C-alpha atoms as a printed R data frame, in Angstrom:
    type eleno elety resid chain resno      x      y        z
1   ATOM     1    CA   MET     A     1 22.249 58.658 -145.098
2   ATOM     2    CA   HIS     A     2 25.021 61.203 -145.733
3   ATOM     3    CA   LEU     A     3 26.870 59.656 -148.732
4   ATOM     4    CA   ILE     A     4 30.021 61.742 -148.646
5   ATOM     5    CA   ARG     A     5 30.502 61.249 -144.920
6   ATOM     6    CA   ASP     A     6 29.294 57.585 -144.650
7   ATOM     7    CA   ILE     A     7 30.831 56.127 -147.791
8   ATOM     8    CA   LEU     A     8 33.769 58.028 -149.288
9   ATOM     9    CA   ASP     A     9 37.221 57.158 -148.080
10  ATOM    10    CA   LYS     A    10 36.004 54.086 -146.120
11  ATOM    11    CA   GLN     A    11 37.817 50.788 -146.305
12  ATOM    12    CA   LEU     A    12 36.309 48.164 -148.615
13  ATOM    13    CA   VAL     A    13 36.372 44.658 -147.241
14  ATOM    14    CA   ASP     A    14 35.263 41.293 -148.731
15  ATOM    15    CA   HIS     A    15 33.040 38.661 -146.976
16  ATOM    16    CA   ARG     A    16 36.055 37.447 -144.959
17  ATOM    17    CA   ARG     A    17 36.786 40.991 -143.833
18  ATOM    18    CA   GLU     A    18 40.046 41.099 -146.048
19  ATOM    19    CA   PRO     A    19 40.738 44.701 -147.175
20  ATOM    20    CA   MET     A    20 40.378 45.508 -150.847
21  ATOM    21    CA   GLY     A    21 40.942 49.182 -151.168
22  ATOM    22    CA   MET     A    22 39.118 52.361 -150.384
23  ATOM    23    CA   ALA     A    23 35.849 53.872 -151.560
24  ATOM    24    CA   ASP     A    24 37.200 56.664 -153.731
25  ATOM    25    CA   GLY     A    25 34.062 57.711 -155.522
26  ATOM    26    CA   LEU     A    26 30.318 57.084 -156.049
27  ATOM    27    CA   LEU     A    27 28.419 56.679 -159.263
28  ATOM    28    CA   VAL     A    28 24.978 58.251 -158.903
29  ATOM    29    CA   GLU     A    29 22.112 58.023 -161.384
30  ATOM    30    CA   MET     A    30 20.036 61.099 -161.799
31  ATOM    31    CA   ARG     A    31 16.401 60.384 -162.594
32  ATOM    32    CA   ASP     A    32 13.555 62.636 -163.633
33  ATOM    33    CA   ASP     A    33 10.986 63.343 -160.847
34  ATOM    34    CA   GLN     A    34 12.679 60.793 -158.567
35  ATOM    35    CA   PRO     A    35 15.532 61.033 -156.016
36  ATOM    36    CA   PRO     A    36 19.021 60.175 -157.240
37  ATOM    37    CA   ARG     A    37 20.020 56.574 -156.951
38  ATOM    38    CA   VAL     A    38 23.497 55.211 -156.017
39  ATOM    39    CA   VAL     A    39 24.612 52.827 -158.777
40  ATOM    40    CA   ALA     A    40 28.138 51.857 -157.722
41  ATOM    41    CA   ILE     A    41 31.128 52.537 -155.536
42  ATOM    42    CA   GLU     A    42 34.297 53.457 -157.523
43  ATOM    43    CA   SER     A    43 37.790 52.573 -156.477
44  ATOM    44    CA   GLY     A    44 41.181 53.381 -158.016
45  ATOM    45    CA   LEU     A    45 43.716 56.058 -158.375
46  ATOM    46    CA   PRO     A    46 42.001 57.744 -161.397
47  ATOM    47    CA   VAL     A    47 38.886 58.309 -159.242
48  ATOM    48    CA   LEU     A    48 40.975 59.807 -156.425
49  ATOM    49    CA   ALA     A    49 42.752 62.089 -159.007
50  ATOM    50    CA   ARG     A    50 39.336 63.129 -160.380
51  ATOM    51    CA   ARG     A    51 38.425 64.447 -156.882
52  ATOM    52    CA   ILE     A    52 41.474 66.693 -157.041
53  ATOM    53    CA   HIS     A    53 41.017 67.942 -160.592
54  ATOM    54    CA   PRO     A    54 39.494 66.367 -163.701
55  ATOM    55    CA   ARG     A    55 42.599 66.891 -165.755
56  ATOM    56    CA   LEU     A    56 44.600 65.068 -163.259
57  ATOM    57    CA   GLU     A    57 42.359 62.034 -163.768
58  ATOM    58    CA   GLY     A    58 43.280 62.032 -167.494
59  ATOM    59    CA   ILE     A    59 46.898 62.180 -166.714
60  ATOM    60    CA   VAL     A    60 46.668 59.345 -164.158
61  ATOM    61    CA   ARG     A    61 44.638 57.231 -166.676
62  ATOM    62    CA   ALA     A    62 47.243 57.770 -169.364
63  ATOM    63    CA   ILE     A    63 50.064 56.675 -167.014
64  ATOM    64    CA   GLY     A    64 47.989 53.728 -165.912
65  ATOM    65    CA   ARG     A    65 47.291 52.669 -169.531
66  ATOM    66    CA   ARG     A    66 50.992 52.739 -170.220
67  ATOM    67    CA   PHE     A    67 52.365 51.268 -167.052
68  ATOM    68    CA   GLY     A    68 49.586 50.193 -164.722
69  ATOM    69    CA   VAL     A    69 48.477 46.712 -163.780
70  ATOM    70    CA   ARG     A    70 44.794 47.615 -164.327
71  ATOM    71    CA   ARG     A    71 45.550 49.743 -167.385
72  ATOM    72    CA   GLY     A    72 44.064 52.887 -165.966
73  ATOM    73    CA   GLN     A    73 40.579 51.253 -165.441
74  ATOM    74    CA   ILE     A    74 38.332 52.196 -162.557
75  ATOM    75    CA   TYR     A    75 37.031 49.325 -160.496
76  ATOM    76    CA   ARG     A    76 33.212 49.666 -159.972
77  ATOM    77    CA   ILE     A    77 31.401 47.741 -157.313
78  ATOM    78    CA   PRO     A    78 27.607 47.608 -157.889
79  ATOM    79    CA   TRP     A    79 25.754 49.144 -154.986
80  ATOM    80    CA   SER     A    80 23.720 45.906 -154.748
81  ATOM    81    CA   ARG     A    81 26.754 44.189 -153.485
82  ATOM    82    CA   VAL     A    82 27.094 46.429 -150.466
83  ATOM    83    CA   LYS     A    83 26.091 44.258 -147.538
84  ATOM    84    CA   ARG     A    84 26.688 46.853 -144.812
85  ATOM    85    CA   HIS     A    85 28.513 50.119 -144.155
86  ATOM    86    CA   ASP     A    86 29.760 51.520 -140.996
87  ATOM    87    CA   VAL     A    87 33.456 51.821 -140.213
88  ATOM    88    CA   GLU     A    88 34.124 49.546 -143.234
89  ATOM    89    CA   ILE     A    89 32.061 48.822 -146.242
90  ATOM    90    CA   GLU     A    90 31.440 45.100 -146.640
91  ATOM    91    CA   ILE     A    91 31.034 43.798 -150.173
92  ATOM    92    CA   THR     A    92 29.345 40.484 -150.893
93  ATOM    93    CA   GLY     A    93 30.237 38.136 -153.781
94  ATOM    94    CA   VAL     A    94 33.794 39.497 -154.109
95  ATOM    95    CA   ASP     A    95 37.018 37.775 -153.035
96  ATOM    96    CA   ALA     A    96 39.703 40.310 -152.227
97  ATOM    97    CA   ASP     A    97 42.410 37.889 -153.278
98  ATOM    98    CA   ARG     A    98 41.063 37.783 -156.897
99  ATOM    99    CA   SER     A    99 39.540 41.301 -157.091
100 ATOM   100    CA   PRO     A   100 40.855 43.875 -159.534
101 ATOM   101    CA   ALA     A   101 40.919 46.175 -156.526
102 ATOM   102    CA   THR     A   102 43.907 44.356 -155.175
103 ATOM   103    CA   ALA     A   103 45.736 43.784 -158.485
104 ATOM   104    CA   TRP     A   104 48.564 46.117 -157.537
105 ATOM   105    CA   GLU     A   105 49.174 44.351 -154.218
106 ATOM   106    CA   ARG     A   106 49.433 40.934 -156.022
107 ATOM   107    CA   TRP     A   107 51.688 42.343 -158.683
108 ATOM   108    CA   LEU     A   108 53.989 43.823 -155.983
109 ATOM   109    CA   ALA     A   109 53.986 40.598 -154.089
110 ATOM   110    CA   ARG     A   110 54.981 38.586 -157.200
111 ATOM   111    CA   HIS     A   111 57.558 40.949 -158.579
112 ATOM   112    CA   VAL     A   112 59.042 42.883 -155.613
113 ATOM   113    CA   THR     A   113 58.137 41.728 -152.108
114 ATOM   114    CA   ARG     A   114 58.921 38.077 -152.637
115 ATOM   115    CA   TYR     A   115 62.593 38.996 -153.266
116 ATOM   116    CA   VAL     A   116 62.889 40.992 -149.975
117 ATOM   117    CA   PRO     A   117 64.689 38.894 -147.344
118 ATOM   118    CA   GLY     A   118 62.319 38.074 -144.470
119 ATOM   119    CA   SER     A   119 59.185 39.022 -146.251
120 ATOM   120    CA   GLY     A   120 57.724 35.547 -146.200
121 ATOM   121    CA   ASN     A   121 55.798 33.881 -149.000
122 ATOM   122    CA   PHE     A   122 52.596 35.901 -149.582
123 ATOM   123    CA   LEU     A   123 51.609 33.986 -152.687
124 ATOM   124    CA   LYS     A   124 50.294 30.615 -152.412
């Protein structure tokens, strides 16, 4: 498997195929005399910023701690929860509606979108 090509920037979905963000990074464990092992998929703006430049990650985390819904935290999904990966990466045992990965969407729906005429009631 080619991790960069097959995993990064793919859509993460829950067991109902509901979107819950993108695979922005991978956490890999380096082991002596053994091949590396994928530990988790990382998702969140700080991870994406780290891919651009490590200092940018620090800036994004600081802004997130001050103003963000997730307080600048990275959402890590254990590799053991990956059910399959092709066009999308299906994650088991996670509900997109309650996942930290969709915290921003829920916040926007509660505080912004619900006041837009014609937007419908997204929150139940």
